[in-house]
């Protein structure tokens, strides 16, 4: 059984020692089991999605490599879009796993000096196809001189792509 216990001191002696406490104990066995089932489900689904996505991504990368040196056509652009979207889905699966790590207190951050302009450029490149679906243009006004920040680039990219995708989704068609 899993029990949650809460208590307060109802009366203290003059020296501060607790004389009387009031408390309540709640059986949380069922909610604990449900939470464990949710964590197991998320982990299983995430891992089961990652494997085929990695395979699809690898196949697309192989097709892209075979296209090298050939006259560009529409299929090359579609392969590139497929790879980017596969990468994005893999990133989402990894995000789900990261959320579980955060919940369990096992999250690690990899901070490095990063150029702000590079991060902004990369975020807009990743969102290019999504923005075009909404008929929106994403433009970067990067700083005129290099500005480095110490950050976890992957985490900043997650925030920026989420922010920019929402901006694209709710922007007026034909705007920047």
XYZ file of N, CA, C and O in Angstrom, residues 39-176:
552
model
N 3.399 6.114 -16.977
C 4.831 6.216 -17.295
C 5.277 5.063 -18.176
O 6.015 5.260 -19.144
N 4.816 3.858 -17.860
C 5.184 2.690 -18.664
C 4.640 2.807 -20.080
O 5.331 2.489 -21.053
N 3.405 3.284 -20.211
C 2.786 3.447 -21.522
C 3.550 4.466 -22.359
O 3.873 4.217 -23.525
N 3.854 5.604 -21.775
C 4.584 6.658 -22.487
C 5.945 6.135 -22.936
O 6.358 6.345 -24.080
N 6.642 5.435 -22.064
C 7.961 4.902 -22.414
C 7.853 3.884 -23.546
O 8.621 3.927 -24.513
N 6.863 2.989 -23.474
C 6.690 1.964 -24.511
C 6.350 2.596 -25.853
O 6.970 2.286 -26.873
N 5.356 3.500 -25.855
C 4.950 4.154 -27.100
C 6.111 4.944 -27.688
O 6.379 4.872 -28.886
N 6.814 5.678 -26.852
C 7.932 6.486 -27.338
C 8.993 5.616 -27.988
O 9.480 5.917 -29.082
N 9.346 4.532 -27.335
C 10.380 3.657 -27.891
C 9.884 2.934 -29.142
O 10.641 2.745 -30.095
N 8.610 2.549 -29.160
C 8.058 1.871 -30.336
C 7.938 2.816 -31.527
O 8.013 2.381 -32.665
N 7.762 4.096 -31.284
C 7.722 5.074 -32.378
C 9.123 5.414 -32.867
O 9.330 5.632 -34.056
N 10.062 5.467 -31.959
C 11.415 5.880 -32.327
C 12.047 4.915 -33.333
O 12.693 5.338 -34.291
N 11.843 3.624 -33.148
C 12.475 2.634 -34.015
C 12.035 2.775 -35.473
O 12.884 2.907 -36.362
N 10.714 2.776 -35.787
C 10.342 2.933 -37.204
C 10.689 4.306 -37.762
O 11.040 4.425 -38.943
N 10.612 5.345 -36.937
C 10.975 6.679 -37.425
C 12.447 6.739 -37.802
O 12.816 7.348 -38.814
N 13.281 6.125 -36.999
C 14.712 6.090 -37.304
C 14.945 5.347 -38.616
O 15.756 5.761 -39.447
N 14.200 4.264 -38.825
C 14.323 3.486 -40.060
C 13.883 4.302 -41.276
O 14.566 4.326 -42.302
N 12.745 4.984 -41.171
C 12.253 5.822 -42.270
C 13.247 6.938 -42.560
O 13.558 7.232 -43.724
N 13.763 7.547 -41.510
C 14.738 8.622 -41.667
C 15.992 8.112 -42.386
O 16.518 8.783 -43.281
N 16.448 6.932 -42.010
C 17.614 6.342 -42.661
C 17.360 6.053 -44.130
O 18.223 6.288 -44.987
N 16.172 5.540 -44.450
C 15.822 5.245 -45.845
C 15.778 6.521 -46.667
O 16.277 6.561 -47.809
N 15.210 7.570 -46.104
C 15.157 8.853 -46.821
C 16.559 9.428 -47.026
O 16.857 9.980 -48.092
N 17.401 9.296 -46.009
C 18.776 9.789 -46.143
C 19.515 9.017 -47.234
O 20.310 9.595 -47.993
N 19.249 7.718 -47.334
C 19.859 6.895 -48.386
C 19.390 7.367 -49.764
O 20.189 7.486 -50.707
N 18.092 7.629 -49.885
C 17.542 8.123 -51.149
C 18.152 9.476 -51.503
O 18.470 9.742 -52.669
N 18.339 10.304 -50.486
C 18.939 11.621 -50.708
C 20.379 11.473 -51.196
O 20.809 12.182 -52.106
N 21.109 10.532 -50.620
C 22.498 10.303 -51.035
C 22.552 9.822 -52.483
O 23.463 10.188 -53.235
N 21.591 9.006 -52.888
C 21.546 8.511 -54.267
C 21.229 9.624 -55.258
O 21.596 9.548 -56.422
N 20.554 10.680 -54.776
C 20.198 11.815 -55.628
C 21.382 12.740 -55.882
O 21.327 13.566 -56.785
N 22.437 12.617 -55.070
C 23.597 13.505 -55.186
C 24.182 13.407 -56.598
O 24.387 12.326 -57.123
N 24.441 14.544 -57.182
C 25.064 14.600 -58.498
C 24.075 14.502 -59.640
O 24.434 14.734 -60.788
N 22.844 14.140 -59.356
C 21.829 14.060 -60.404
C 21.158 15.411 -60.571
O 21.210 16.264 -59.695
N 20.520 15.567 -61.692
C 19.793 16.802 -61.974
C 18.648 16.951 -60.960
O 17.861 16.026 -60.772
N 18.587 18.101 -60.274
C 17.545 18.276 -59.249
C 16.142 18.222 -59.848
O 15.892 18.754 -60.917
N 15.257 17.544 -59.153
C 13.849 17.511 -59.549
C 12.999 17.629 -58.287
O 13.517 17.834 -57.194
N 11.709 17.504 -58.434
C 10.796 17.657 -57.306
C 10.990 16.607 -56.230
O 10.733 16.865 -55.056
N 11.451 15.415 -56.610
C 11.600 14.352 -55.611
C 12.693 14.689 -54.596
O 12.589 14.326 -53.429
N 13.736 15.378 -55.026
C 14.813 15.740 -54.097
C 14.277 16.643 -52.986
O 14.618 16.464 -51.810
N 13.437 17.587 -53.353
C 12.846 18.495 -52.358
C 11.901 17.724 -51.421
O 11.864 17.967 -50.227
N 11.135 16.774 -51.977
C 10.229 15.974 -51.152
C 11.004 15.100 -50.168
O 10.587 14.942 -49.016
N 12.125 14.557 -50.617
C 12.967 13.757 -49.723
C 13.497 14.631 -48.594
O 13.488 14.239 -47.426
N 13.941 15.837 -48.939
C 14.453 16.764 -47.927
C 13.373 17.111 -46.900
O 13.616 17.114 -45.693
N 12.169 17.368 -47.386
C 11.047 17.672 -46.491
C 10.747 16.461 -45.604
O 10.525 16.600 -44.398
N 10.761 15.265 -46.202
C 10.522 14.038 -45.439
C 11.542 13.846 -44.332
O 11.189 13.481 -43.205
N 12.797 14.107 -44.640
C 13.863 13.975 -43.638
C 13.654 14.972 -42.506
O 13.752 14.621 -41.329
N 13.355 16.215 -42.864
C 13.146 17.237 -41.836
C 11.956 16.892 -40.943
O 12.003 17.047 -39.723
N 10.873 16.403 -41.552
C 9.694 16.042 -40.766
C 9.947 14.804 -39.911
O 9.449 14.715 -38.787
N 10.722 13.861 -40.426
C 11.116 12.692 -39.629
C 11.944 13.140 -38.426
O 11.721 12.659 -37.301
N 12.881 14.032 -38.680
C 13.694 14.563 -37.585
C 12.817 15.242 -36.541
O 13.033 15.093 -35.339
N 11.823 15.963 -37.014
C 10.924 16.663 -36.092
C 10.113 15.672 -35.260
O 9.941 15.852 -34.052
N 9.599 14.605 -35.898
C 8.859 13.587 -35.155
C 9.753 12.873 -34.145
O 9.330 12.606 -33.019
N 10.972 12.573 -34.555
C 11.913 11.957 -33.619
C 12.172 12.878 -32.436
O 12.259 12.430 -31.288
N 12.260 14.158 -32.726
C 12.469 15.137 -31.667
C 11.277 15.156 -30.711
O 11.443 15.240 -29.493
N 10.059 15.036 -31.249
C 8.866 15.000 -30.395
C 8.856 13.762 -29.508
O 8.513 13.841 -28.324
N 9.220 12.627 -30.076
C 9.297 11.392 -29.283
C 10.331 11.567 -28.181
O 10.090 11.204 -27.020
N 11.462 12.140 -28.525
C 12.492 12.386 -27.514
C 12.003 13.373 -26.458
O 12.341 13.250 -25.280
N 11.182 14.343 -26.872
C 10.602 15.291 -25.919
C 9.716 14.574 -24.905
O 9.731 14.898 -23.713
N 8.934 13.614 -25.398
C 8.072 12.844 -24.497
C 8.923 12.104 -23.471
O 8.623 12.108 -22.275
N 9.994 11.497 -23.947
C 10.893 10.800 -23.024
C 11.553 11.786 -22.064
O 11.732 11.483 -20.879
N 11.891 12.967 -22.563
C 12.485 13.996 -21.700
C 11.518 14.448 -20.619
O 11.919 14.698 -19.482
N 10.229 14.559 -20.968
C 9.237 14.950 -19.969
C 9.193 13.933 -18.834
O 9.064 14.295 -17.668
N 9.311 12.674 -19.178
C 9.345 11.640 -18.149
C 10.598 11.796 -17.286
O 10.549 11.620 -16.078
N 11.718 12.150 -17.928
C 12.947 12.374 -17.164
C 12.789 13.552 -16.208
O 13.263 13.512 -15.076
N 12.114 14.600 -16.671
C 11.877 15.763 -15.813
C 11.022 15.355 -14.619
O 11.312 15.715 -13.481
N 9.965 14.584 -14.887
C 9.069 14.152 -13.811
C 9.771 13.287 -12.778
O 9.410 13.295 -11.605
N 10.760 12.517 -13.213
C 11.474 11.646 -12.281
C 12.735 12.303 -11.732
O 13.439 11.700 -10.929
N 13.039 13.522 -12.190
C 14.213 14.236 -11.683
C 15.525 13.779 -12.297
O 16.592 14.013 -11.739
N 15.466 13.134 -13.463
C 16.673 12.613 -14.109
C 17.069 13.388 -15.359
O 17.825 12.885 -16.185
N 16.587 14.606 -15.517
C 16.863 15.395 -16.715
C 18.259 16.015 -16.646
O 18.644 16.576 -15.632
N 18.981 15.915 -17.728
C 20.317 16.510 -17.834
C 20.292 17.591 -18.914
O 19.598 17.472 -19.914
N 21.066 18.646 -18.703
C 21.177 19.723 -19.689
C 22.622 19.807 -20.162
O 23.549 19.692 -19.376
N 22.776 20.014 -21.461
C 24.102 20.126 -22.052
C 24.285 21.566 -22.516
O 23.891 21.928 -23.626
N 24.855 22.399 -21.655
C 25.031 23.806 -22.014
C 26.398 24.031 -22.643
O 27.406 23.515 -22.168
N 26.371 24.776 -23.736
C 27.580 25.118 -24.491
C 27.439 26.568 -24.950
O 26.330 27.075 -25.088
N 28.555 27.230 -25.255
C 28.449 28.558 -25.873
C 27.867 28.404 -27.286
O 28.339 27.579 -28.071
N 26.818 29.138 -27.583
C 26.144 29.051 -28.883
C 25.919 30.443 -29.436
O 25.640 31.381 -28.684
N 26.008 30.577 -30.755
C 25.756 31.845 -31.429
C 24.251 32.018 -31.620
O 23.587 31.139 -32.188
N 23.702 33.123 -31.157
C 22.267 33.387 -31.231
C 21.790 33.362 -32.679
O 20.744 32.792 -32.992
N 22.539 33.976 -33.584
C 22.147 34.030 -35.000
C 22.034 32.629 -35.590
O 21.106 32.344 -36.357
N 22.954 31.733 -35.239
C 22.890 30.352 -35.734
C 21.637 29.647 -35.246
O 20.976 28.922 -36.000
N 21.312 29.845 -33.979
C 20.120 29.216 -33.412
C 18.869 29.727 -34.117
O 17.987 28.947 -34.497
N 18.785 31.045 -34.320
C 17.631 31.635 -34.988
C 17.504 31.138 -36.425
O 16.405 30.804 -36.891
N 18.637 31.085 -37.132
C 18.625 30.617 -38.519
C 18.171 29.159 -38.595
O 17.318 28.793 -39.402
N 18.698 28.320 -37.726
C 18.346 26.906 -37.702
C 16.864 26.705 -37.377
O 16.182 25.895 -38.009
N 16.346 27.463 -36.439
C 14.927 27.357 -36.064
C 14.027 27.718 -37.241
O 13.029 27.041 -37.503
N 14.377 28.776 -37.966
C 13.543 29.173 -39.105
C 13.651 28.176 -40.251
O 12.665 27.913 -40.935
N 14.829 27.581 -40.444
C 14.990 26.557 -41.482
C 14.116 25.345 -41.177
O 13.484 24.792 -42.067
N 14.099 24.939 -39.920
C 13.297 23.777 -39.537
C 11.809 24.035 -39.702
O 11.033 23.110 -39.888
N 11.412 25.294 -39.647
C 9.994 25.634 -39.724
C 9.546 26.022 -41.129
O 8.363 26.277 -41.352
N 10.462 26.047 -42.058
C 10.175 26.527 -43.413
C 8.966 25.848 -44.046
O 8.059 26.507 -44.537
N 8.933 24.513 -44.043
C 7.824 23.802 -44.694
C 6.510 24.014 -43.937
O 5.463 24.150 -44.549
N 6.582 24.066 -42.615
C 5.375 24.298 -41.820
C 4.807 25.680 -42.098
O 3.596 25.846 -42.275
N 5.682 26.679 -42.170
C 5.239 28.054 -42.439
C 4.589 28.155 -43.822
O 3.589 28.855 -43.993
N 5.147 27.429 -44.778
C 4.589 27.494 -46.132
C 3.182 26.894 -46.182
O 2.357 27.315 -46.988
N 2.898 25.939 -45.303
C 1.547 25.367 -45.244
C 0.517 26.421 -44.826
O -0.635 26.354 -45.218
N 0.954 27.386 -44.048
C 0.072 28.445 -43.574
C 0.214 29.710 -44.428
O -0.379 30.743 -44.101
N 1.027 29.630 -45.492
C 1.288 30.767 -46.368
C 1.835 31.952 -45.566
O 1.381 33.085 -45.685
N 2.819 31.629 -44.720
C 3.454 32.622 -43.863
C 4.950 32.567 -44.118
O 5.524 31.491 -44.320
N 5.596 33.714 -44.103
C 7.043 33.790 -44.273
C 7.690 34.045 -42.915
O 7.248 34.923 -42.179
N 8.735 33.273 -42.586
C 9.462 33.487 -41.336
C 10.785 34.135 -41.691
O 11.545 33.620 -42.510
N 11.058 35.282 -41.093
C 12.258 36.050 -41.402
C 13.073 36.266 -40.127
O 12.519 36.553 -39.072
N 14.394 36.132 -40.252
C 15.286 36.329 -39.109
C 15.949 37.684 -39.207
O 16.532 38.023 -40.236
N 15.857 38.461 -38.153
C 16.594 39.708 -38.037
C 17.668 39.475 -36.983
O 17.502 39.839 -35.814
N 18.726 38.822 -37.406
C 19.796 38.441 -36.476
C 20.609 39.669 -36.057
O 20.673 40.659 -36.789
N 21.231 39.594 -34.902
C 22.091 40.696 -34.454
C 23.209 40.963 -35.466
O 23.682 40.041 -36.138
N 23.619 42.210 -35.567
C 24.651 42.602 -36.532
C 26.015 42.016 -36.187
O 26.843 41.804 -37.063
N 26.251 41.748 -34.918
C 27.530 41.164 -34.497
C 27.241 39.877 -33.726
O 26.141 39.673 -33.225
N 28.234 39.029 -33.675
C 28.065 37.721 -33.030
C 27.744 37.889 -31.545
O 28.401 38.646 -30.840
N 26.697 37.202 -31.125
C 26.326 37.188 -29.712
C 26.232 35.737 -29.266
O 25.415 34.983 -29.782
N 27.085 35.382 -28.340
C 27.080 34.007 -27.845
C 26.396 33.942 -26.488
O 26.540 34.853 -25.671
N 25.654 32.885 -26.309
C 25.022 32.621 -25.020
C 25.375 31.197 -24.614
O 25.624 30.345 -25.458
N 25.402 30.963 -23.334
C 25.653 29.609 -22.844
C 24.284 28.970 -22.610
O 23.537 29.405 -21.741
N 23.973 27.964 -23.411
C 22.637 27.375 -23.361
C 22.661 25.929 -23.841
O 23.645 25.473 -24.405
N 21.568 25.255 -23.622
C 21.352 23.928 -24.190
C 20.631 24.167 -25.519
O 19.442 24.468 -25.549
N 21.372 24.055 -26.606
C 20.855 24.404 -27.932
C 19.585 23.627 -28.274
O 18.630 24.179 -28.809
N 19.567 22.359 -27.941
C 18.403 21.525 -28.255
C 17.155 22.051 -27.552
O 16.089 22.138 -28.145
N 17.287 22.437 -26.294
C 16.140 22.930 -25.526
C 15.667 24.279 -26.072
O 14.468 24.524 -26.188
N 16.598 25.148 -26.418
C 16.229 26.449 -26.979
C 15.532 26.253 -28.321
O 14.545 26.924 -28.630
N 16.025 25.298 -29.112
C 15.390 25.009 -30.402
C 13.959 24.504 -30.204
O 13.063 24.866 -30.970
N 13.731 23.696 -29.182
C 12.379 23.220 -28.891
C 11.450 24.392 -28.613
O 10.343 24.461 -29.151
N 11.914 25.296 -27.784
C 11.091 26.454 -27.411
C 10.823 27.322 -28.641
O 9.678 27.714 -28.907
N 11.873 27.609 -29.402
C 11.712 28.477 -30.575
C 10.807 27.854 -31.633
O 9.951 28.550 -32.201
N 10.984 26.575 -31.928
C 10.138 25.952 -32.959
C 8.685 25.882 -32.502
O 7.785 26.088 -33.313
N 8.457 25.646 -31.216
C 7.075 25.661 -30.719
C 6.478 27.059 -30.820
O 5.339 27.238 -31.271
N 7.247 28.045 -30.415
C 6.785 29.436 -30.473
C 6.511 29.864 -31.915
O 5.453 30.424 -32.230
N 7.457 29.579 -32.803
C 7.305 29.974 -34.207
C 6.184 29.205 -34.908
O 5.477 29.770 -35.745
N 6.011 27.932 -34.581
C 4.921 27.165 -35.210
C 3.571 27.722 -34.782
O 2.650 27.832 -35.594
N 3.443 28.124 -33.515
C 2.208 28.764 -33.075
C 2.013 30.110 -33.770
O 0.898 30.451 -34.158
N 3.095 30.858 -33.941
C 3.012 32.149 -34.631
C 2.540 31.945 -36.075
O 1.680 32.694 -36.563
N 3.076 30.934 -36.741
C 2.666 30.641 -38.129
C 1.199 30.245 -38.187
O 0.450 30.691 -39.064
N 0.804 29.417 -37.259
C -0.550 28.889 -37.228
C -1.587 30.002 -37.056
O -2.665 29.961 -37.652
N -1.262 31.015 -36.251
C -2.226 32.043 -35.932
C -1.980 33.369 -36.681
O -2.713 34.334 -36.457
N -0.971 33.394 -37.552
C -0.697 34.609 -38.325
C -1.669 34.699 -39.511
O -2.206 33.692 -39.966
N -1.844 35.903 -40.016
C -2.648 36.087 -41.208
C -1.896 35.557 -42.418
O -0.668 35.715 -42.516
N -2.591 34.930 -43.319
C -1.993 34.393 -44.537
C -1.307 35.500 -45.320
O -1.808 36.623 -45.418
N -0.116 35.204 -45.832
C 0.641 36.151 -46.636
C 1.471 37.135 -45.836
O 2.043 38.060 -46.391
N 1.551 36.955 -44.525
C 2.334 37.877 -43.707
C 3.702 37.296 -43.365
O 3.984 36.138 -43.605
N 4.572 38.135 -42.837
C 5.914 37.732 -42.418
C 6.004 37.801 -40.913
O 5.567 38.761 -40.304
